[in-house]
mmCIF file with all atom_site columns, C-alpha atoms in Angstrom:
data_model
loop_
_atom_site.group_PDB
_atom_site.id
_atom_site.type_symbol
_atom_site.label_atom_id
_atom_site.label_alt_id
_atom_site.label_comp_id
_atom_site.label_asym_id
_atom_site.label_entity_id
_atom_site.label_seq_id
_atom_site.pdbx_PDB_ins_code
_atom_site.Cartn_x
_atom_site.Cartn_y
_atom_site.Cartn_z
_atom_site.occupancy
_atom_site.B_iso_or_equiv
_atom_site.pdbx_formal_charge
_atom_site.auth_seq_id
_atom_site.auth_comp_id
_atom_site.auth_asym_id
_atom_site.auth_atom_id
_atom_site.pdbx_PDB_model_num
ATOM 1   C CA . UNK A 1 1   ? -52.696 24.289 87.786  1.00 50.00 ? 1   UNK A CA 1
ATOM 2   C CA . UNK A 1 2   ? -51.116 23.746 91.214  1.00 61.00 ? 2   UNK A CA 1
ATOM 3   C CA . UNK A 1 3   ? -49.858 26.777 93.063  1.00 80.00 ? 3   UNK A CA 1
ATOM 4   C CA . UNK A 1 4   ? -46.148 27.435 93.037  1.00 93.00 ? 4   UNK A CA 1
ATOM 5   C CA . UNK A 1 5   ? -43.983 29.892 94.894  1.00 95.00 ? 5   UNK A CA 1
ATOM 6   C CA . UNK A 1 6   ? -42.860 31.495 91.635  1.00 95.00 ? 6   UNK A CA 1
ATOM 7   C CA . UNK A 1 7   ? -46.421 31.941 90.368  1.00 94.00 ? 7   UNK A CA 1
ATOM 8   C CA . UNK A 1 8   ? -47.642 33.333 93.694  1.00 95.00 ? 8   UNK A CA 1
ATOM 9   C CA . UNK A 1 9   ? -44.748 35.776 93.953  1.00 96.00 ? 9   UNK A CA 1
ATOM 10  C CA . UNK A 1 10  ? -45.277 36.839 90.320  1.00 96.00 ? 10  UNK A CA 1
ATOM 11  C CA . UNK A 1 11  ? -48.963 37.524 90.974  1.00 96.00 ? 11  UNK A CA 1
ATOM 12  C CA . UNK A 1 12  ? -48.139 39.528 94.118  1.00 97.00 ? 12  UNK A CA 1
ATOM 13  C CA . UNK A 1 13  ? -45.516 41.524 92.200  1.00 97.00 ? 13  UNK A CA 1
ATOM 14  C CA . UNK A 1 14  ? -47.946 42.219 89.348  1.00 97.00 ? 14  UNK A CA 1
ATOM 15  C CA . UNK A 1 15  ? -50.580 43.545 91.747  1.00 98.00 ? 15  UNK A CA 1
ATOM 16  C CA . UNK A 1 16  ? -48.030 45.607 93.666  1.00 98.00 ? 16  UNK A CA 1
ATOM 17  C CA . UNK A 1 17  ? -46.811 47.166 90.431  1.00 98.00 ? 17  UNK A CA 1
ATOM 18  C CA . UNK A 1 18  ? -50.383 48.040 89.413  1.00 98.00 ? 18  UNK A CA 1
ATOM 19  C CA . UNK A 1 19  ? -50.980 49.544 92.875  1.00 98.00 ? 19  UNK A CA 1
ATOM 20  C CA . UNK A 1 20  ? -47.678 51.438 92.795  1.00 97.00 ? 20  UNK A CA 1
ATOM 21  C CA . UNK A 1 21  ? -48.306 52.876 89.316  1.00 98.00 ? 21  UNK A CA 1
ATOM 22  C CA . UNK A 1 22  ? -51.863 54.063 90.080  1.00 98.00 ? 22  UNK A CA 1
ATOM 23  C CA . UNK A 1 23  ? -51.593 57.850 90.373  1.00 98.00 ? 23  UNK A CA 1
ATOM 24  C CA . UNK A 1 24  ? -55.034 58.073 92.005  1.00 97.00 ? 24  UNK A CA 1
ATOM 25  C CA . UNK A 1 25  ? -53.942 55.662 94.746  1.00 97.00 ? 25  UNK A CA 1
ATOM 26  C CA . UNK A 1 26  ? -50.775 57.642 95.402  1.00 98.00 ? 26  UNK A CA 1
ATOM 27  C CA . UNK A 1 27  ? -52.748 60.891 95.531  1.00 98.00 ? 27  UNK A CA 1
ATOM 28  C CA . UNK A 1 28  ? -55.294 59.462 97.973  1.00 98.00 ? 28  UNK A CA 1
ATOM 29  C CA . UNK A 1 29  ? -52.516 58.070 100.167 1.00 98.00 ? 29  UNK A CA 1
ATOM 30  C CA . UNK A 1 30  ? -50.982 61.550 100.245 1.00 98.00 ? 30  UNK A CA 1
ATOM 31  C CA . UNK A 1 31  ? -54.314 62.999 101.337 1.00 98.00 ? 31  UNK A CA 1
ATOM 32  C CA . UNK A 1 32  ? -54.649 60.296 104.021 1.00 98.00 ? 32  UNK A CA 1
ATOM 33  C CA . UNK A 1 33  ? -51.154 61.186 105.268 1.00 98.00 ? 33  UNK A CA 1
ATOM 34  C CA . UNK A 1 34  ? -52.156 64.878 105.429 1.00 98.00 ? 34  UNK A CA 1
ATOM 35  C CA . UNK A 1 35  ? -55.302 63.985 107.356 1.00 98.00 ? 35  UNK A CA 1
ATOM 36  C CA . UNK A 1 36  ? -53.395 61.798 109.825 1.00 98.00 ? 36  UNK A CA 1
ATOM 37  C CA . UNK A 1 37  ? -50.717 64.444 110.452 1.00 98.00 ? 37  UNK A CA 1
ATOM 38  C CA . UNK A 1 38  ? -53.406 67.080 111.032 1.00 98.00 ? 38  UNK A CA 1
ATOM 39  C CA . UNK A 1 39  ? -55.343 64.696 113.279 1.00 98.00 ? 39  UNK A CA 1
ATOM 40  C CA . UNK A 1 40  ? -52.344 64.046 115.525 1.00 98.00 ? 40  UNK A CA 1
ATOM 41  C CA . UNK A 1 41  ? -51.294 67.699 115.561 1.00 98.00 ? 41  UNK A CA 1
ATOM 42  C CA . UNK A 1 42  ? -54.787 68.657 116.787 1.00 98.00 ? 42  UNK A CA 1
ATOM 43  C CA . UNK A 1 43  ? -54.591 66.041 119.534 1.00 98.00 ? 43  UNK A CA 1
ATOM 44  C CA . UNK A 1 44  ? -57.262 63.872 117.940 1.00 98.00 ? 44  UNK A CA 1
ATOM 45  C CA . UNK A 1 45  ? -57.097 60.112 117.374 1.00 98.00 ? 45  UNK A CA 1
ATOM 46  C CA . UNK A 1 46  ? -57.672 57.417 114.803 1.00 98.00 ? 46  UNK A CA 1
ATOM 47  C CA . UNK A 1 47  ? -59.895 54.366 115.230 1.00 99.00 ? 47  UNK A CA 1
ATOM 48  C CA . UNK A 1 48  ? -59.388 51.267 113.092 1.00 98.00 ? 48  UNK A CA 1
ATOM 49  C CA . UNK A 1 49  ? -61.603 48.263 112.375 1.00 98.00 ? 49  UNK A CA 1
ATOM 50  C CA . UNK A 1 50  ? -62.016 45.289 110.062 1.00 98.00 ? 50  UNK A CA 1
ATOM 51  C CA . UNK A 1 51  ? -63.033 41.633 110.115 1.00 98.00 ? 51  UNK A CA 1
ATOM 52  C CA . UNK A 1 52  ? -60.824 38.544 110.271 1.00 98.00 ? 52  UNK A CA 1
ATOM 53  C CA . UNK A 1 53  ? -57.404 39.218 108.764 1.00 98.00 ? 53  UNK A CA 1
ATOM 54  C CA . UNK A 1 54  ? -58.354 42.864 108.338 1.00 98.00 ? 54  UNK A CA 1
ATOM 55  C CA . UNK A 1 55  ? -58.993 43.097 112.083 1.00 98.00 ? 55  UNK A CA 1
ATOM 56  C CA . UNK A 1 56  ? -55.545 41.612 112.674 1.00 98.00 ? 56  UNK A CA 1
ATOM 57  C CA . UNK A 1 57  ? -54.145 44.262 110.324 1.00 98.00 ? 57  UNK A CA 1
ATOM 58  C CA . UNK A 1 58  ? -56.085 46.920 112.261 1.00 98.00 ? 58  UNK A CA 1
ATOM 59  C CA . UNK A 1 59  ? -54.459 45.812 115.499 1.00 98.00 ? 59  UNK A CA 1
ATOM 60  C CA . UNK A 1 60  ? -51.039 45.771 113.842 1.00 98.00 ? 60  UNK A CA 1
ATOM 61  C CA . UNK A 1 61  ? -51.542 49.280 112.413 1.00 98.00 ? 61  UNK A CA 1
ATOM 62  C CA . UNK A 1 62  ? -52.591 50.614 115.835 1.00 98.00 ? 62  UNK A CA 1
ATOM 63  C CA . UNK A 1 63  ? -49.678 49.087 117.718 1.00 98.00 ? 63  UNK A CA 1
ATOM 64  C CA . UNK A 1 64  ? -47.196 50.607 115.293 1.00 98.00 ? 64  UNK A CA 1
ATOM 65  C CA . UNK A 1 65  ? -48.444 54.031 116.468 1.00 98.00 ? 65  UNK A CA 1
ATOM 66  C CA . UNK A 1 66  ? -48.700 53.371 120.185 1.00 98.00 ? 66  UNK A CA 1
ATOM 67  C CA . UNK A 1 67  ? -45.411 51.475 120.219 1.00 97.00 ? 67  UNK A CA 1
ATOM 68  C CA . UNK A 1 68  ? -42.622 52.118 117.771 1.00 94.00 ? 68  UNK A CA 1
ATOM 69  C CA . UNK A 1 69  ? -42.298 51.760 114.026 1.00 96.00 ? 69  UNK A CA 1
ATOM 70  C CA . UNK A 1 70  ? -38.787 52.698 112.865 1.00 92.00 ? 70  UNK A CA 1
ATOM 71  C CA . UNK A 1 71  ? -37.704 55.280 115.377 1.00 87.00 ? 71  UNK A CA 1
ATOM 72  C CA . UNK A 1 72  ? -38.151 56.131 119.010 1.00 92.00 ? 72  UNK A CA 1
ATOM 73  C CA . UNK A 1 73  ? -40.802 58.810 119.370 1.00 94.00 ? 73  UNK A CA 1
ATOM 74  C CA . UNK A 1 74  ? -43.828 59.756 121.380 1.00 94.00 ? 74  UNK A CA 1
ATOM 75  C CA . UNK A 1 75  ? -46.804 57.394 120.993 1.00 97.00 ? 75  UNK A CA 1
ATOM 76  C CA . UNK A 1 76  ? -49.749 58.487 118.860 1.00 98.00 ? 76  UNK A CA 1
ATOM 77  C CA . UNK A 1 77  ? -53.398 57.738 119.667 1.00 98.00 ? 77  UNK A CA 1
ATOM 78  C CA . UNK A 1 78  ? -54.579 54.985 117.336 1.00 98.00 ? 78  UNK A CA 1
ATOM 79  C CA . UNK A 1 79  ? -57.058 52.457 118.689 1.00 98.00 ? 79  UNK A CA 1
ATOM 80  C CA . UNK A 1 80  ? -58.151 49.227 117.017 1.00 98.00 ? 80  UNK A CA 1
ATOM 81  C CA . UNK A 1 81  ? -61.780 48.432 117.832 1.00 98.00 ? 81  UNK A CA 1
ATOM 82  C CA . UNK A 1 82  ? -60.778 44.860 118.612 1.00 98.00 ? 82  UNK A CA 1
ATOM 83  C CA . UNK A 1 83  ? -60.987 44.403 122.374 1.00 97.00 ? 83  UNK A CA 1
ATOM 84  C CA . UNK A 1 84  ? -62.410 40.879 122.812 1.00 97.00 ? 84  UNK A CA 1
ATOM 85  C CA . UNK A 1 85  ? -64.764 41.556 125.707 1.00 98.00 ? 85  UNK A CA 1
ATOM 86  C CA . UNK A 1 86  ? -66.272 44.546 123.858 1.00 98.00 ? 86  UNK A CA 1
ATOM 87  C CA . UNK A 1 87  ? -66.683 42.563 120.628 1.00 98.00 ? 87  UNK A CA 1
ATOM 88  C CA . UNK A 1 88  ? -68.296 39.565 122.322 1.00 98.00 ? 88  UNK A CA 1
ATOM 89  C CA . UNK A 1 89  ? -70.462 41.684 124.641 1.00 98.00 ? 89  UNK A CA 1
ATOM 90  C CA . UNK A 1 90  ? -71.860 43.779 121.807 1.00 98.00 ? 90  UNK A CA 1
ATOM 91  C CA . UNK A 1 91  ? -72.242 40.757 119.526 1.00 98.00 ? 91  UNK A CA 1
ATOM 92  C CA . UNK A 1 92  ? -74.153 38.958 122.266 1.00 98.00 ? 92  UNK A CA 1
ATOM 93  C CA . UNK A 1 93  ? -76.321 41.915 123.325 1.00 98.00 ? 93  UNK A CA 1
ATOM 94  C CA . UNK A 1 94  ? -76.921 43.732 120.020 1.00 98.00 ? 94  UNK A CA 1
ATOM 95  C CA . UNK A 1 95  ? -75.672 41.438 117.252 1.00 98.00 ? 95  UNK A CA 1
ATOM 96  C CA . UNK A 1 96  ? -72.380 41.252 115.386 1.00 98.00 ? 96  UNK A CA 1
ATOM 97  C CA . UNK A 1 97  ? -73.487 43.979 112.985 1.00 98.00 ? 97  UNK A CA 1
ATOM 98  C CA . UNK A 1 98  ? -73.034 46.520 115.795 1.00 98.00 ? 98  UNK A CA 1
ATOM 99  C CA . UNK A 1 99  ? -69.576 45.640 117.180 1.00 98.00 ? 99  UNK A CA 1
ATOM 100 C CA . UNK A 1 100 ? -67.758 48.489 115.411 1.00 98.00 ? 100 UNK A CA 1
ATOM 101 C CA . UNK A 1 101 ? -70.617 50.985 115.347 1.00 98.00 ? 101 UNK A CA 1
ATOM 102 C CA . UNK A 1 102 ? -70.871 50.853 119.156 1.00 98.00 ? 102 UNK A CA 1
ATOM 103 C CA . UNK A 1 103 ? -67.100 51.343 119.403 1.00 98.00 ? 103 UNK A CA 1
ATOM 104 C CA . UNK A 1 104 ? -67.239 54.374 117.110 1.00 98.00 ? 104 UNK A CA 1
ATOM 105 C CA . UNK A 1 105 ? -70.081 55.824 119.161 1.00 98.00 ? 105 UNK A CA 1
ATOM 106 C CA . UNK A 1 106 ? -68.184 55.193 122.405 1.00 98.00 ? 106 UNK A CA 1
ATOM 107 C CA . UNK A 1 107 ? -64.774 56.527 121.393 1.00 98.00 ? 107 UNK A CA 1
ATOM 108 C CA . UNK A 1 108 ? -65.157 58.659 118.253 1.00 98.00 ? 108 UNK A CA 1
ATOM 109 C CA . UNK A 1 109 ? -65.577 62.405 118.176 1.00 98.00 ? 109 UNK A CA 1
ATOM 110 C CA . UNK A 1 110 ? -65.484 65.177 115.613 1.00 98.00 ? 110 UNK A CA 1
ATOM 111 C CA . UNK A 1 111 ? -61.936 65.533 114.309 1.00 98.00 ? 111 UNK A CA 1
ATOM 112 C CA . UNK A 1 112 ? -61.030 61.856 114.681 1.00 98.00 ? 112 UNK A CA 1
ATOM 113 C CA . UNK A 1 113 ? -60.375 59.495 111.796 1.00 99.00 ? 113 UNK A CA 1
ATOM 114 C CA . UNK A 1 114 ? -61.934 56.068 111.270 1.00 99.00 ? 114 UNK A CA 1
ATOM 115 C CA . UNK A 1 115 ? -60.003 53.554 109.171 1.00 99.00 ? 115 UNK A CA 1
ATOM 116 C CA . UNK A 1 116 ? -62.163 50.769 107.738 1.00 99.00 ? 116 UNK A CA 1
ATOM 117 C CA . UNK A 1 117 ? -60.197 47.790 106.401 1.00 99.00 ? 117 UNK A CA 1
ATOM 118 C CA . UNK A 1 118 ? -62.060 45.350 104.165 1.00 98.00 ? 118 UNK A CA 1
ATOM 119 C CA . UNK A 1 119 ? -61.312 43.233 101.124 1.00 98.00 ? 119 UNK A CA 1
ATOM 120 C CA . UNK A 1 120 ? -64.920 43.430 99.904  1.00 97.00 ? 120 UNK A CA 1
ATOM 121 C CA . UNK A 1 121 ? -66.516 46.414 101.651 1.00 98.00 ? 121 UNK A CA 1
ATOM 122 C CA . UNK A 1 122 ? -69.744 44.500 102.125 1.00 98.00 ? 122 UNK A CA 1
ATOM 123 C CA . UNK A 1 123 ? -69.701 43.720 105.845 1.00 98.00 ? 123 UNK A CA 1
ATOM 124 C CA . UNK A 1 124 ? -72.742 45.176 107.568 1.00 98.00 ? 124 UNK A CA 1
ATOM 125 C CA . UNK A 1 125 ? -70.724 45.941 110.717 1.00 98.00 ? 125 UNK A CA 1
ATOM 126 C CA . UNK A 1 126 ? -68.390 48.193 108.710 1.00 98.00 ? 126 UNK A CA 1
ATOM 127 C CA . UNK A 1 127 ? -71.303 49.927 106.981 1.00 98.00 ? 127 UNK A CA 1
ATOM 128 C CA . UNK A 1 128 ? -72.851 50.739 110.367 1.00 98.00 ? 128 UNK A CA 1
ATOM 129 C CA . UNK A 1 129 ? -69.473 51.915 111.698 1.00 99.00 ? 129 UNK A CA 1
ATOM 130 C CA . UNK A 1 130 ? -69.063 54.256 108.708 1.00 98.00 ? 130 UNK A CA 1
ATOM 131 C CA . UNK A 1 131 ? -72.574 55.622 109.206 1.00 98.00 ? 131 UNK A CA 1
ATOM 132 C CA . UNK A 1 132 ? -71.901 56.202 112.923 1.00 98.00 ? 132 UNK A CA 1
ATOM 133 C CA . UNK A 1 133 ? -68.629 57.949 112.054 1.00 98.00 ? 133 UNK A CA 1
ATOM 134 C CA . UNK A 1 134 ? -70.349 60.209 109.570 1.00 98.00 ? 134 UNK A CA 1
ATOM 135 C CA . UNK A 1 135 ? -73.008 61.129 112.157 1.00 98.00 ? 135 UNK A CA 1
ATOM 136 C CA . UNK A 1 136 ? -70.323 61.929 114.743 1.00 98.00 ? 136 UNK A CA 1
ATOM 137 C CA . UNK A 1 137 ? -68.168 64.042 112.397 1.00 98.00 ? 137 UNK A CA 1
ATOM 138 C CA . UNK A 1 138 ? -65.262 61.637 111.916 1.00 98.00 ? 138 UNK A CA 1
ATOM 139 C CA . UNK A 1 139 ? -63.372 61.454 108.631 1.00 98.00 ? 139 UNK A CA 1
ATOM 140 C CA . UNK A 1 140 ? -63.670 57.931 107.215 1.00 98.00 ? 140 UNK A CA 1
ATOM 141 C CA . UNK A 1 141 ? -60.808 56.259 105.378 1.00 99.00 ? 141 UNK A CA 1
ATOM 142 C CA . UNK A 1 142 ? -61.464 52.983 103.572 1.00 98.00 ? 142 UNK A CA 1
ATOM 143 C CA . UNK A 1 143 ? -58.705 50.550 102.708 1.00 98.00 ? 143 UNK A CA 1
ATOM 144 C CA . UNK A 1 144 ? -60.796 48.407 100.406 1.00 98.00 ? 144 UNK A CA 1
ATOM 145 C CA . UNK A 1 145 ? -60.722 45.924 97.547  1.00 98.00 ? 145 UNK A CA 1
ATOM 146 C CA . UNK A 1 146 ? -62.976 44.489 94.846  1.00 98.00 ? 146 UNK A CA 1
ATOM 147 C CA . UNK A 1 147 ? -64.627 47.815 94.071  1.00 97.00 ? 147 UNK A CA 1
ATOM 148 C CA . UNK A 1 148 ? -65.253 48.779 97.695  1.00 98.00 ? 148 UNK A CA 1
ATOM 149 C CA . UNK A 1 149 ? -68.754 47.349 98.045  1.00 98.00 ? 149 UNK A CA 1
ATOM 150 C CA . UNK A 1 150 ? -71.270 49.106 100.289 1.00 98.00 ? 150 UNK A CA 1
ATOM 151 C CA . UNK A 1 151 ? -68.565 50.797 102.400 1.00 98.00 ? 151 UNK A CA 1
ATOM 152 C CA . UNK A 1 152 ? -66.870 52.806 99.619  1.00 98.00 ? 152 UNK A CA 1
ATOM 153 C CA . UNK A 1 153 ? -69.622 55.415 99.148  1.00 98.00 ? 153 UNK A CA 1
ATOM 154 C CA . UNK A 1 154 ? -69.624 56.038 102.911 1.00 98.00 ? 154 UNK A CA 1
ATOM 155 C CA . UNK A 1 155 ? -65.909 56.886 102.987 1.00 98.00 ? 155 UNK A CA 1
ATOM 156 C CA . UNK A 1 156 ? -64.353 60.308 102.607 1.00 98.00 ? 156 UNK A CA 1
ATOM 157 C CA . UNK A 1 157 ? -61.141 58.734 101.283 1.00 98.00 ? 157 UNK A CA 1
ATOM 158 C CA . UNK A 1 158 ? -60.705 55.331 99.645  1.00 98.00 ? 158 UNK A CA 1
ATOM 159 C CA . UNK A 1 159 ? -57.496 53.424 99.003  1.00 98.00 ? 159 UNK A CA 1
ATOM 160 C CA . UNK A 1 160 ? -58.518 50.650 96.614  1.00 98.00 ? 160 UNK A CA 1
ATOM 161 C CA . UNK A 1 161 ? -56.217 47.651 96.306  1.00 98.00 ? 161 UNK A CA 1
ATOM 162 C CA . UNK A 1 162 ? -56.299 45.612 93.108  1.00 98.00 ? 162 UNK A CA 1
ATOM 163 C CA . UNK A 1 163 ? -56.744 41.854 93.215  1.00 97.00 ? 163 UNK A CA 1
ATOM 164 C CA . UNK A 1 164 ? -59.473 39.286 93.456  1.00 96.00 ? 164 UNK A CA 1
ATOM 165 C CA . UNK A 1 165 ? -58.419 37.357 96.550  1.00 97.00 ? 165 UNK A CA 1
ATOM 166 C CA . UNK A 1 166 ? -58.457 38.540 100.139 1.00 98.00 ? 166 UNK A CA 1
ATOM 167 C CA . UNK A 1 167 ? -54.851 37.547 100.785 1.00 97.00 ? 167 UNK A CA 1
ATOM 168 C CA . UNK A 1 168 ? -53.427 39.674 97.969  1.00 98.00 ? 168 UNK A CA 1
ATOM 169 C CA . UNK A 1 169 ? -55.652 42.650 98.851  1.00 98.00 ? 169 UNK A CA 1
ATOM 170 C CA . UNK A 1 170 ? -54.635 42.428 102.514 1.00 98.00 ? 170 UNK A CA 1
ATOM 171 C CA . UNK A 1 171 ? -50.950 42.247 101.552 1.00 98.00 ? 171 UNK A CA 1
ATOM 172 C CA . UNK A 1 172 ? -51.301 45.526 99.652  1.00 98.00 ? 172 UNK A CA 1
ATOM 173 C CA . UNK A 1 173 ? -53.278 47.111 102.469 1.00 98.00 ? 173 UNK A CA 1
ATOM 174 C CA . UNK A 1 174 ? -50.575 46.270 104.996 1.00 98.00 ? 174 UNK A CA 1
ATOM 175 C CA . UNK A 1 175 ? -47.807 47.550 102.716 1.00 98.00 ? 175 UNK A CA 1
ATOM 176 C CA . UNK A 1 176 ? -49.745 50.782 102.179 1.00 98.00 ? 176 UNK A CA 1
ATOM 177 C CA . UNK A 1 177 ? -50.405 51.122 105.922 1.00 98.00 ? 177 UNK A CA 1
ATOM 178 C CA . UNK A 1 178 ? -46.723 50.585 106.739 1.00 98.00 ? 178 UNK A CA 1
ATOM 179 C CA . UNK A 1 179 ? -45.754 53.159 104.116 1.00 98.00 ? 179 UNK A CA 1
ATOM 180 C CA . UNK A 1 180 ? -48.336 55.577 105.526 1.00 98.00 ? 180 UNK A CA 1
ATOM 181 C CA . UNK A 1 181 ? -46.768 55.192 108.972 1.00 98.00 ? 181 UNK A CA 1
ATOM 182 C CA . UNK A 1 182 ? -43.295 55.767 107.513 1.00 97.00 ? 182 UNK A CA 1
ATOM 183 C CA . UNK A 1 183 ? -44.359 58.973 105.724 1.00 98.00 ? 183 UNK A CA 1
ATOM 184 C CA . UNK A 1 184 ? -46.411 60.400 108.604 1.00 98.00 ? 184 UNK A CA 1
ATOM 185 C CA . UNK A 1 185 ? -43.787 59.528 111.224 1.00 96.00 ? 185 UNK A CA 1
ATOM 186 C CA . UNK A 1 186 ? -41.119 61.351 109.186 1.00 95.00 ? 186 UNK A CA 1
ATOM 187 C CA . UNK A 1 187 ? -43.341 64.412 108.727 1.00 96.00 ? 187 UNK A CA 1
ATOM 188 C CA . UNK A 1 188 ? -44.212 64.571 112.428 1.00 96.00 ? 188 UNK A CA 1
ATOM 189 C CA . UNK A 1 189 ? -40.518 64.372 113.351 1.00 93.00 ? 189 UNK A CA 1
ATOM 190 C CA . UNK A 1 190 ? -39.600 67.300 111.067 1.00 86.00 ? 190 UNK A CA 1
#
């Protein structure tokens, strides 16, 4: 059956409703918000990584903190591990599996958070980043899909989006990330 706007919107709405009604998801998001507020209040930072569209979402999430989301405020330290010269240097010298792990080792410290965005959770570079974060004492937060793959068991907190296709999972991740910013920004302003 050919795709249609109505069918695509209906599928997106169905998945959003399932995500919105999942009490476990809402509870985990609340815990992630608590962790992010505490992180910023301590003067620590968050690192974010992902591949492809999830890397683009990582960059978008970071810039919402260093720039402005809905209100003028001080910037908060969130860094996407996406700098092109770092990624290509590490990929060339050590292999693509190490692009995020080397970034975590360079910038992460105990008390920081690492957000791992993935629709499958099976990328070796994210597994190595999660392992490096665990070794360095970072709290790992997975925004995952399709059961979470190899990354899920390495995360302290997992937000699992329903859906079978990367586009729908990424749409829910970005909505959840925007909502997380909205909630945390309001709490920090109080």
